[in-house]
XYZ file of C-alpha atoms in Angstrom:
574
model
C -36.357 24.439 121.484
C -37.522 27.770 122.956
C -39.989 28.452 120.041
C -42.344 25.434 120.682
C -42.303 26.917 124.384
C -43.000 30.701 122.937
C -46.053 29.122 120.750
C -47.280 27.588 123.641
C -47.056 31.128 125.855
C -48.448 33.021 123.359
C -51.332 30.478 122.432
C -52.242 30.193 125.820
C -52.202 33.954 126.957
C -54.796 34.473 123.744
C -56.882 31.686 125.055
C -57.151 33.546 129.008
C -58.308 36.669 126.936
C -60.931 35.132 125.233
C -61.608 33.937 128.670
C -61.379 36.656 130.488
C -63.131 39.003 128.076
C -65.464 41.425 129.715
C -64.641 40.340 133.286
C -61.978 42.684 134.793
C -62.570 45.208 137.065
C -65.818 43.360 138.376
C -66.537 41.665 141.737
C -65.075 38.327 141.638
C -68.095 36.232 141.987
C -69.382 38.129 138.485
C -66.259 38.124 137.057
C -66.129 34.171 137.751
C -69.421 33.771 136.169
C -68.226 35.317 133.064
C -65.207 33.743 132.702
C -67.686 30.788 133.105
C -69.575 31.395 129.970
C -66.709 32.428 127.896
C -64.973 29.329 128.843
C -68.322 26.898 127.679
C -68.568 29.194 124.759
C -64.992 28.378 123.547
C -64.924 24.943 124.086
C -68.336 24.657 122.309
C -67.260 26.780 119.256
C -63.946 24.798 118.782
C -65.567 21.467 119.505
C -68.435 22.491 116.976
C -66.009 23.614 114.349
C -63.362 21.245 114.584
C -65.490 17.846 114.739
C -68.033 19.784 111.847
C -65.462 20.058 109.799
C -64.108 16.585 110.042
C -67.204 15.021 109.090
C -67.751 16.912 106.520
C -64.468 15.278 105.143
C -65.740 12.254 105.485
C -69.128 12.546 104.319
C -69.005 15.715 102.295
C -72.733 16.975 103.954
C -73.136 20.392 103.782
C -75.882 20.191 106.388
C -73.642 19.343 109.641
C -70.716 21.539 108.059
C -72.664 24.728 107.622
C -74.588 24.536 110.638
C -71.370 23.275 113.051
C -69.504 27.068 111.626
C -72.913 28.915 112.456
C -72.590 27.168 115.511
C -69.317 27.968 116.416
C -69.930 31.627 115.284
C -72.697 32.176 117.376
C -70.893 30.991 120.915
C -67.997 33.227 119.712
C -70.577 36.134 119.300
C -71.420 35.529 122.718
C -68.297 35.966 123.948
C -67.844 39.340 122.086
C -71.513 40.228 123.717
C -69.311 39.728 127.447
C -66.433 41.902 126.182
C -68.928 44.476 125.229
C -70.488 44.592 128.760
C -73.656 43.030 127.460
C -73.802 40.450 130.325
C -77.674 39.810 130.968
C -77.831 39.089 126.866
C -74.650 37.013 126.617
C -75.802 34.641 129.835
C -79.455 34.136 128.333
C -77.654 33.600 124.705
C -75.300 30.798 125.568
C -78.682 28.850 127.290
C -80.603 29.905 124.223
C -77.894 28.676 121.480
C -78.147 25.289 122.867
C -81.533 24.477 122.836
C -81.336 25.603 119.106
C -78.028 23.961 118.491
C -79.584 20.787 120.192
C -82.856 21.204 118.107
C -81.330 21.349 114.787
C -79.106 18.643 115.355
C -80.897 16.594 117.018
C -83.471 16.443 113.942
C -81.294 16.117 111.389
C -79.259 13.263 112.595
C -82.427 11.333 114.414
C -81.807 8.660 116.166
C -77.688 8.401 115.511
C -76.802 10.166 118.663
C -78.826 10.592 122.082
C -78.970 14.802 121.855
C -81.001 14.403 125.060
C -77.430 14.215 126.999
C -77.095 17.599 126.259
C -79.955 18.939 128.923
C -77.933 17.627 131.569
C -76.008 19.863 130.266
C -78.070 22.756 129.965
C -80.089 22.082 132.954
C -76.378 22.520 134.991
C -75.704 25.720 133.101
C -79.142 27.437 134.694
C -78.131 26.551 138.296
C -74.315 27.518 137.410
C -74.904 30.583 135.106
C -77.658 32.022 136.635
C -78.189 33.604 140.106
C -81.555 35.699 139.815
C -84.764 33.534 140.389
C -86.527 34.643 136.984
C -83.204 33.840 134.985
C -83.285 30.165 136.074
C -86.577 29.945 135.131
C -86.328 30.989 132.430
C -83.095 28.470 131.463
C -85.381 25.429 132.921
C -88.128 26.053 130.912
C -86.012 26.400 128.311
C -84.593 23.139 128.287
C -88.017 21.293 129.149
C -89.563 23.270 125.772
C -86.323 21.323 124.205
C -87.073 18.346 125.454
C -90.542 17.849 124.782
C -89.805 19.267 121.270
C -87.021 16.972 120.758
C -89.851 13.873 121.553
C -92.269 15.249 119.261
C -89.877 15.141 116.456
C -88.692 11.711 117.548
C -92.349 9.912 117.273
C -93.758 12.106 114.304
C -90.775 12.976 111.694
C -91.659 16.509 111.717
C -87.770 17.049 110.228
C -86.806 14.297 108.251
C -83.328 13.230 109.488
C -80.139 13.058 106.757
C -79.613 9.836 105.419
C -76.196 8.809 105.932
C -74.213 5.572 105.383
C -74.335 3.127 108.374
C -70.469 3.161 109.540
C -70.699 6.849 109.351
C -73.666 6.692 111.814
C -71.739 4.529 114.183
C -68.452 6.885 113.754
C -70.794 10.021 114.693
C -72.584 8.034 117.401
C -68.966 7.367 118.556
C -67.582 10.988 118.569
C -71.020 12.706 119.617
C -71.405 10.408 122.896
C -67.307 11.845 124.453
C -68.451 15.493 123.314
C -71.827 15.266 125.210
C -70.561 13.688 128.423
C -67.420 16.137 128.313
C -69.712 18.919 128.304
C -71.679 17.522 131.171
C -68.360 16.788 133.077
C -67.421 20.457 132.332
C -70.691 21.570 134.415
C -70.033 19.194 137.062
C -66.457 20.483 137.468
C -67.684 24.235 137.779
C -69.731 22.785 140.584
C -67.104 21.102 142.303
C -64.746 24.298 141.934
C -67.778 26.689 143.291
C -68.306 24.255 146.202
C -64.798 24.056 147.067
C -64.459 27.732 146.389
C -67.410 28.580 148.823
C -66.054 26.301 150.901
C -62.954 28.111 151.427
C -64.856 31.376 151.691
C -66.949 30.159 154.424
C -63.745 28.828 156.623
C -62.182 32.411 156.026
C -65.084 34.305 156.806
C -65.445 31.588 159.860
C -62.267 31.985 161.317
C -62.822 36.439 160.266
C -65.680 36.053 162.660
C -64.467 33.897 165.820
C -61.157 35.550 165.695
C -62.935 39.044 165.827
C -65.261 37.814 168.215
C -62.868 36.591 170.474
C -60.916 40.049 170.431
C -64.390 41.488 171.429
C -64.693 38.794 174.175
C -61.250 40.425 175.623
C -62.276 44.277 175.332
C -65.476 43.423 176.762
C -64.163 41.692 179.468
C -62.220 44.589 180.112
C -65.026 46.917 180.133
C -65.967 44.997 183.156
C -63.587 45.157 185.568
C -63.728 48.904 184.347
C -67.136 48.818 185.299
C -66.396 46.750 188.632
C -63.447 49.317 189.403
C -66.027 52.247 188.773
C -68.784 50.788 191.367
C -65.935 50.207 193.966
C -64.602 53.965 192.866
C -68.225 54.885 193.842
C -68.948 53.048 197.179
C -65.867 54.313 198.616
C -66.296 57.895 197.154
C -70.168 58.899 198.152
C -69.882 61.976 195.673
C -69.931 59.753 192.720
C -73.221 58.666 193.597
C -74.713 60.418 190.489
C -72.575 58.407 188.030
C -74.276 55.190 189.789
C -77.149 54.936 187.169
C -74.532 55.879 183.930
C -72.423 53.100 185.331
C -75.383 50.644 185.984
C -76.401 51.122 182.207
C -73.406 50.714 180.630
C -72.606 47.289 182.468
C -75.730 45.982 181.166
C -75.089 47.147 177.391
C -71.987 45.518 178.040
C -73.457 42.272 179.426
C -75.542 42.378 176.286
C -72.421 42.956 173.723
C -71.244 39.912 176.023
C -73.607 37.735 175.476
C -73.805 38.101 171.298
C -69.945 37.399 171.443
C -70.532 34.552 173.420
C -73.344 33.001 171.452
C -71.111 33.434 168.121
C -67.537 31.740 169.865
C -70.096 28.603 171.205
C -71.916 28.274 167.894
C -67.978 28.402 166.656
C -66.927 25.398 168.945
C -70.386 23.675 168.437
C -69.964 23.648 164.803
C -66.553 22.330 164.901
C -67.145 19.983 167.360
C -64.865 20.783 169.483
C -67.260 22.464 172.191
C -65.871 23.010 176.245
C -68.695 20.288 177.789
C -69.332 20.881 180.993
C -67.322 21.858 184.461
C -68.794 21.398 187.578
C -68.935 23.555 190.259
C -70.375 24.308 193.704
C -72.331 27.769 193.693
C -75.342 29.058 195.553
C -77.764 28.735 193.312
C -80.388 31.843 194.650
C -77.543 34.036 194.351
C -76.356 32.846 191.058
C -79.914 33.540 189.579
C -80.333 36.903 191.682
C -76.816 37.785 189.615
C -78.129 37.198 186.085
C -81.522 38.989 187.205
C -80.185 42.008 188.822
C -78.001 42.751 185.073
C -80.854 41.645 183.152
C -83.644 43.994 185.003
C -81.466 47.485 183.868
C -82.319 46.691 180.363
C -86.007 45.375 181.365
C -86.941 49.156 182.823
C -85.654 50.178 179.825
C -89.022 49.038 178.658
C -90.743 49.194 180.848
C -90.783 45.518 182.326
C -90.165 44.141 185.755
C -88.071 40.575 185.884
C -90.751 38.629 188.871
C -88.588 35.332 190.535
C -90.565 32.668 192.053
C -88.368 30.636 193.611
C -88.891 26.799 195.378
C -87.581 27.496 198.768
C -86.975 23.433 199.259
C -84.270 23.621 196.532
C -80.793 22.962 197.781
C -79.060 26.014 198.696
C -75.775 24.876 196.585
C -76.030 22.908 193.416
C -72.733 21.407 191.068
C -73.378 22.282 187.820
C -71.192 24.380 185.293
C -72.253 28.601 186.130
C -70.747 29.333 182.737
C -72.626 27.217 180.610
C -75.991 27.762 182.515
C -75.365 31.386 183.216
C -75.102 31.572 179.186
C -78.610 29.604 178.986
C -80.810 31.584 181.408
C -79.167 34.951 180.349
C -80.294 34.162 176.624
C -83.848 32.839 178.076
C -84.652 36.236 179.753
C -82.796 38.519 176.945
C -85.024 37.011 174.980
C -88.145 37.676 176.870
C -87.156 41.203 177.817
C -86.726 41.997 174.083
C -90.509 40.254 173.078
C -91.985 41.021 175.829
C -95.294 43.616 175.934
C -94.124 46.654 177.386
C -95.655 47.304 180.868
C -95.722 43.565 181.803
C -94.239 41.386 183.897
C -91.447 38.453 182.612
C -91.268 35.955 185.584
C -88.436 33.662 185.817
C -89.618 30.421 188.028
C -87.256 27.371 189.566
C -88.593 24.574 191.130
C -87.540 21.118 191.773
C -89.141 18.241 189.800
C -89.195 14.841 190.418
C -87.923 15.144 194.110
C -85.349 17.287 193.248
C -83.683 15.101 191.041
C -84.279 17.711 188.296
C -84.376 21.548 188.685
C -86.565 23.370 186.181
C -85.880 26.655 185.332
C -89.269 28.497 183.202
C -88.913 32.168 181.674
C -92.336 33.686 180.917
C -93.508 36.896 179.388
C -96.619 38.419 177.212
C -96.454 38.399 173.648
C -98.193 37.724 170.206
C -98.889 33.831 170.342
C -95.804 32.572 168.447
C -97.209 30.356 165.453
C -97.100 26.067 165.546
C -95.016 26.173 162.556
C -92.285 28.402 163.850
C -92.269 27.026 167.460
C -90.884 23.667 166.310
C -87.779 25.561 164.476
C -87.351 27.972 167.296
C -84.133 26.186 168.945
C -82.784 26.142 165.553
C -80.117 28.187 164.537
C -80.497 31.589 163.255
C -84.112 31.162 163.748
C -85.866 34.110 165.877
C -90.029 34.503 166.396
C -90.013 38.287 165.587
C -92.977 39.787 164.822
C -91.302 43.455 164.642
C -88.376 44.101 162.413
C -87.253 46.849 164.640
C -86.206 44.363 167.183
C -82.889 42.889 166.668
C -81.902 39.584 167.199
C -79.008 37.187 165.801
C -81.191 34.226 166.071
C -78.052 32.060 168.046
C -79.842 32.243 171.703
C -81.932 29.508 171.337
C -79.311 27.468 169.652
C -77.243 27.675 172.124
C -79.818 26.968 175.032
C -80.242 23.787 173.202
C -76.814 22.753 172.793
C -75.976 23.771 176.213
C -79.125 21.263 177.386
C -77.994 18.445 174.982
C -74.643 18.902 177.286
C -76.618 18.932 180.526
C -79.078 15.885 179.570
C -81.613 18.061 180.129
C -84.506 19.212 177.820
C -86.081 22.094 176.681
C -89.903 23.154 175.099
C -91.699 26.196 174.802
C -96.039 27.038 174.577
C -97.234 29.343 173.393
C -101.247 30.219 173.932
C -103.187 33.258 175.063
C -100.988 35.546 174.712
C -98.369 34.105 177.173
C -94.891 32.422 175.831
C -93.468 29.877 178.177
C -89.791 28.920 177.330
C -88.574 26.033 179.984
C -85.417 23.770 180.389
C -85.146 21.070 183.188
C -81.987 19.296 183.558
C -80.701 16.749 186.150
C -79.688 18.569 189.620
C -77.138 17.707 191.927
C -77.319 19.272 195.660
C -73.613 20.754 196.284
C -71.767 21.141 200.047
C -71.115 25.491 201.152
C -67.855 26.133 199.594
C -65.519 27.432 201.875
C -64.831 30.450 200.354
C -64.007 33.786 201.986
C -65.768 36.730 202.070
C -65.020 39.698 200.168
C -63.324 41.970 202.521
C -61.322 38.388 204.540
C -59.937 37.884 200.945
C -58.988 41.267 200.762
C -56.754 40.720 203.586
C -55.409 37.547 202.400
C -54.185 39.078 199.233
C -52.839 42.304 200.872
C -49.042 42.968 201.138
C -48.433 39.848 198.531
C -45.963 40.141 196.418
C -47.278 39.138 193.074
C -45.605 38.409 189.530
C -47.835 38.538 186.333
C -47.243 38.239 182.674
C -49.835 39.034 180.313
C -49.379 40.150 176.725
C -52.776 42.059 175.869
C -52.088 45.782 177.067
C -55.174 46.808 178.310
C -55.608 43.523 179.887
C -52.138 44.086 181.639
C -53.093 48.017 182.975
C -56.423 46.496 184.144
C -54.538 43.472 186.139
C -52.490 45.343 187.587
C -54.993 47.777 188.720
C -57.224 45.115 190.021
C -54.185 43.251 192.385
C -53.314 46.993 193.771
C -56.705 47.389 194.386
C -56.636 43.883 196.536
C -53.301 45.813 198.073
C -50.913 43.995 196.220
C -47.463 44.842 195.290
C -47.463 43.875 191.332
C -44.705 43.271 188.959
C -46.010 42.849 185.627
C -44.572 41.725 181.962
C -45.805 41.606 178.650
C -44.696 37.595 178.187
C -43.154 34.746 179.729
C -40.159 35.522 178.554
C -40.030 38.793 179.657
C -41.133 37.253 183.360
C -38.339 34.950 183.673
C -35.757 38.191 182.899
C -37.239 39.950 185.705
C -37.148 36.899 188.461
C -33.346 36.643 186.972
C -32.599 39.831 187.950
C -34.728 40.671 191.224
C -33.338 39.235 194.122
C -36.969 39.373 195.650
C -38.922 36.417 194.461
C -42.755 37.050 194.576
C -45.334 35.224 196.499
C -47.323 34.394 193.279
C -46.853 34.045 189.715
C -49.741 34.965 186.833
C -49.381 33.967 183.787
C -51.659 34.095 180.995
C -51.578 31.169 178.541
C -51.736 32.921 175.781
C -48.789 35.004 174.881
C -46.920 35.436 172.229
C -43.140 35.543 172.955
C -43.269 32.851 175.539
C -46.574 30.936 175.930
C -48.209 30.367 179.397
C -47.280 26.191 179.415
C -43.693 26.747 178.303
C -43.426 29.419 180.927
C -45.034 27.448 183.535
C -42.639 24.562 182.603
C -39.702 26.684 182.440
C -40.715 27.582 185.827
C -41.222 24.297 187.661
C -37.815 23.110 185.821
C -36.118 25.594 187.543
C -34.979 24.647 191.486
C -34.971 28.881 192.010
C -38.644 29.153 191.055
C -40.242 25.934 191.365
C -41.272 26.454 194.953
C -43.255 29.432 193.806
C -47.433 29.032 193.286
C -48.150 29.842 189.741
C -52.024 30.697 188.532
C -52.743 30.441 185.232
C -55.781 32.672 183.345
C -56.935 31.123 180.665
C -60.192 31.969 177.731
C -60.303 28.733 176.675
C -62.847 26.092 177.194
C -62.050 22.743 178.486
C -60.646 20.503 181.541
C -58.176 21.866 183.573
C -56.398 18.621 184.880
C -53.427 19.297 181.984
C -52.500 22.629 184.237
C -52.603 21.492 187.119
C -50.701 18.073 185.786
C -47.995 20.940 184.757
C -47.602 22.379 188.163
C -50.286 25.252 187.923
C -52.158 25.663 191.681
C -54.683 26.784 190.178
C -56.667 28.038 186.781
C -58.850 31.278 186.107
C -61.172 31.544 183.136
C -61.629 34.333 181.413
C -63.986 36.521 181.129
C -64.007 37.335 184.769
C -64.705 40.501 186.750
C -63.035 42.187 190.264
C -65.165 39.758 192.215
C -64.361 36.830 190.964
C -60.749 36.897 190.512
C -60.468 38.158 194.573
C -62.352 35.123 195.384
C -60.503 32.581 192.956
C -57.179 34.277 193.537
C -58.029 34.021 197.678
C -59.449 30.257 197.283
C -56.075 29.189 195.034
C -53.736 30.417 197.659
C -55.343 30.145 201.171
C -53.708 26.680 201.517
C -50.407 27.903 200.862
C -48.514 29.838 203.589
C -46.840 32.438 201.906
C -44.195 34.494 203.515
C-alpha cells in the first residue's frame, strides 16, 4: 500500500522541479512569475502530447501527431530556457509558441474547432507574464497579428485544412473546446491568486504602516511634553534663554513629524471605515488659531515667509466644534502653503463669518505658480500634491484629509487658483459656545499640588514623562507599568491616592478591566479614576464604566494640567 503513496511523492516532487526550475534564489514576485510560465508550459506540453497522440490512434494523421510532439517539445524547451537563467527569452517564447501553435492548427483543422478561444488565452498571459510596458506590447500585438491571420485563412483557404471523417471532427471539436477553456480558466485562476495575493500584501504592509505610525504618534508625543518641560525649564531658569530658539525649532519639526503620522493613522481609519467622527467641544476660537499659527510661523521664517491673520472680530469668542479634527485641517492648509509658497511673501490665513454666522470660513492664501485646471479638480484626492519642484516633499494625504475631515463637518471645501495667488478655503456650519470654566494655569497648579496620585501606564518613556509632568504640577506620584501591577500596589499601601491614571492600553491588565476591577472593589471604588486614551471615538462607554473623566492622547503639559484640573475640581479630595 505504501508504494502507490511513494509513486505519488516521487511523481509529484519531479513535477514542483519542473516547476520551480530557474526560480530559486530570486525575489518572490519573479520567482512567482516563473513558476508561472513553467507551470503553462507543462500543462501545454502534456496536454499537446497526450491528446496528439490519441488522435493519432484514431485517425492515424501524421499531421496533428508530429506537430502536437514539436509542440510539446518546444514548451518543454522553454522551461529548460528558465532553468538556464534565460528569463526575458523564455517569457517572450511561451507568448510566441502559441500564436504559432494556434496558427498551424488552426489551419489545418479549419473550421472543426474555434482556435480563436485560445487569445483569451494569450491575451491573459501578456497582462499575467509580463510586467515591462514594451513586453506587453509586444504579447498584444502578437495575438492581434494571430488573429487577423487566423481570419484571413478562414475566408481565403490560404492552408487547405486536413480532410478528416465527420465523427472524428465532432470527437476533436469535443476534446479541443475543454482544452481551450481549461487553459483560459488557468489564466483566470493566476489572476485570482495574484489579486488575492496582493491583497494580502497590501493588508500586511497596511497594518506595517499604521502600527509603525502609531508607535511614532507615541514618541512624538513624547517629544512634546519634552519640549513643554524644556520651555518651563527655561522660563523658570533665565540662563537657558539661549536654548529658547533650539527648543522653538525642534517643536515645530516635531509638529511637522506630527502631522505626517497623523495624516497616515486618519487615512488608516478613513479607509477602513471606521474613522473617530466628530467630538464637540467649547474652545476659544482666536486662541485656538493663534496656537496652530504661532507653531506653524517657526517653519515659515525658515523661508522666509510671514503667516498674516485677518480675523472677523464679530465671530463668537467660543465655538463647539471638535479642536482635533479642525486643528488637523487648518494645520495641513497652512503646511501646505508654507511649503509652496514664494519665498519672501506673505501666506494669510483669514476667518470670517458667513451667512450671519451660521457658517465660519476659514481661507489660507499664499503666492505661487498658478496650479493648472486639470490638477485642481484632483487636488483633495489622495496622494495627489500640485508640486511644481521635486525638491519639495510632500505625501500627498493633506488634502485628503481636509476633505474627509469637511465631509464630517458638513462643510465644504474649493480652491482658485489665478494670478499667481492660490486660495484654499473650507466653510463649515458654526456653533457659538458658552466660556468654559476652566482654570488658569497657575490656579490649576494649585489644585493639583500635594495630590496624591496613582498611575499605570505600560509604555516606558511615556511612564518617566508622566511622572515627570504630575511632579512638575507638585504631585506625589506612584506609578506602574499595568493594571495589574496598580492593583498590587493599592493592596499593599495603606495610603490610598486621591486619583487613579490608567492608560487603556496595557498589556498585562488593560485600562477597562482595571477600571472595572476597580469600581468592583468597595476599597477602591470611591476613588476618581482618569483614563488616557489614543483612540478615536465617543467617550460615553468610560464614563458608563465609572471613569470621571477621559484624556486623549497626543497631549502636551498644558493640556493635561487643564483636563486633569477640570476632571477633578468637582470632587473634594482629601
Amino acid at each position: 500500500m505504501r508504494y502507490p503513496a511513494y509513486i505519488l511523492t516521487t511523481f509529484a516532487g519531479w513535477v514542483n522541479q519542473i516547476i520551480s526550475a530557474g526560480s530559486k534564489g530570486l525575489p518572490e514576485e519573479k520567482a512567482h512569475k516563473i513558476r508561472t510560465v513553467n507551470s503553462i508550459c507543462l500543462i501545454t506540453a502534456l496536454l499537446a502530447v497526450s491528446i496528439g497522440y490519441f488522435f493519432y490512434l484514431y485517425s492515424g494523421e501524421n499531421g496533428i501527431l508530429i506537430p502536437a510532439i514539436f509542440e510539446g517539445a518546444l514548451f518543454l524547451g522553454i522551461i529548460v530556457l528558465n532553468k538556464n537563467k534565460k528569463y526575458e527569452a523564455a517569457s517572450l517564447g511561451v507568448m510566441l509558441a502559441h500564436c504559432l501553435c494556434a496558427l498551424y492548427f488552426a489551419a489545418i483543422l479549419g473550421k472543426i474547432i474555434n482556435i480563436s478561444l485560445i487569445l483569451v488565452f494569450i491575451f491573459g498571459i501578456s497582462f499575467l507574464v509580463y510586467r515591462k510596458r514594451w513586453q506587453r506590447i509586444t504579447g498584444i500585438t502578437a495575438a492581434i497579428l494571430t488573429l487577423i491571420a487566423l481570419e484571413v485563412n478562414y475566408y481565403y483557404n490560404i492552408v487547405p485544412p486536413l480532410q478528416l471523417a465527420e465523427e472524428f471532427q465532432y470527437l476533436l471539436r469535443w476534446v479541443a473546446l475543454p482544452c481551450f477553456l481549461l487553459f483560459d480558466a488557468l489564466v483566470l485562476g493566476y489572476f485570482v491568486q495574484d489579486i488575492r495575493e496582493n491583497k494580502i500584501l497590501l493588508n500586511q504592509v497596511s497594518m506595517l504602516i499604521f502600527k509603525t505610525s502609531h508607535e511614532m504618534r507615541n514618541n512624538l508625543a513624547s517629544n512634546s511634553i519634552l519640549i513643554d518641560l524644556l520651555n518651563a525649564e527655561i522660563k523658570d531658569n533665565p540662563e537657558y534663554e539661549k536654548l529658547k530658539h533650539y527648543v522653538e525649532q525642534l517643536s515645530t519639526i516635531n509638529s511637522g513629524m506630527r502631522n505626517i503620522v497623523t495624516n497616515v493613522l486618519n487615512m488608516g481609519e478613513i479607509e477602513n471605515g471606521s474613522a473617530s467622527g466628530i467630538h464637540p467641544e467649547t474652545f476659544e476660537l482666536r486662541a485656538f488659531i493663534d496656537g496652530i499659527i504661532k507653531i506653524q510661523q517657526i517653519k515659515a521664517e525658515s523661508r522666509k515667509l510671514d503667516i498674516q491673520l485677518a480675523y472677523d472680530e464679530a465671530l463668537p469668542v467660543y465655538i463647539e466644534s471638535d479642536p482635533l479634527q479642525l486643528n488637523i485641517a487648518i494645520t495641513n492648509l497652512i503646511s501646505n502653503a508654507v511649503k509652496y509658497g514664494r519665498e519672501e511673501t506673505p501666506v494669510l490665513v483669514r476667518l470670517s463669518g458667513i451667512n450671519n454666522n451660521r457658517s465660519l470660513e476659514i481661507s489660507v492664501a499664499n503666492q505661487c505658480p498658478d496650479i493648472p485646471q486639470e490638477k485642481i479638480k484632483l487636488l483633495f484626492n489622495k496622494f495627489m500634491t500640485a508640486k511644481h519642484n521635486k525638491r519639495i516633499e510632500g505625501s500627498g494625504l493633506g488634502l485628503y484629509i481636509v476633505r474627509s475631515i469637511m465631509d464630517q463637518f458638513e462643510g465644504t471645501y474649493h480652491v482658485t487658483s489665478q494670478n499667481g495667488l492660490t486660495t484654499f478655503t473650507i466653510s463649515f456650519p458654526l456653533v457659538a459656545g458658552q466660556s468654559p470654566e476652566t482654570a488658569a494655569p497657575q490656579q490649576a497648579i494649585h489644585q493639583l499640588a500635594g495630590l496624591n496620585l496613582s498611575f499605570a501606564e505600560d509604555d516606558l518613556m511615556q511612564n518617566k514623562l508622566l511622572s515627570s509632568l504630575l511632579q512638575s504640577f507638585g504631585c506625589a506620584i506612584t506609578s506602574s507599568i499595568d493594571g495589574r501591577q496598580l492593583l498590587e500596589k493599592l493592596e499593599s499601601n495603606p495610603t490610598l491616592p486621591d486619583c487613579i491614571i490608567l492608560d487603556d492600553n496595557m498589556h498585562a491588565l488593560s485600562g477597562p478591566e482595571t477600571l472595572r476591577a476597580l469600581k468592583s472593589d468597595v476599597r477602591f471604588k470611591h476613588i476618581p479614576v482618569i483614563m488616557i486614551t489614543g483612540k478615536g471615538g465617543p467617550t460615553e462607554h468610560w464614563t458608563e464604566l465609572g471613569a470621571r473623566g477621559v484624556i486623549r492622547k497626543p497631549y502636551d503639559r498644558f493640556t493635561l494640567l487643564q483636563q486633569l484640573s477640570q476632571h477633578l475640581q468637582s470632587q473634594t479630595l482629601a
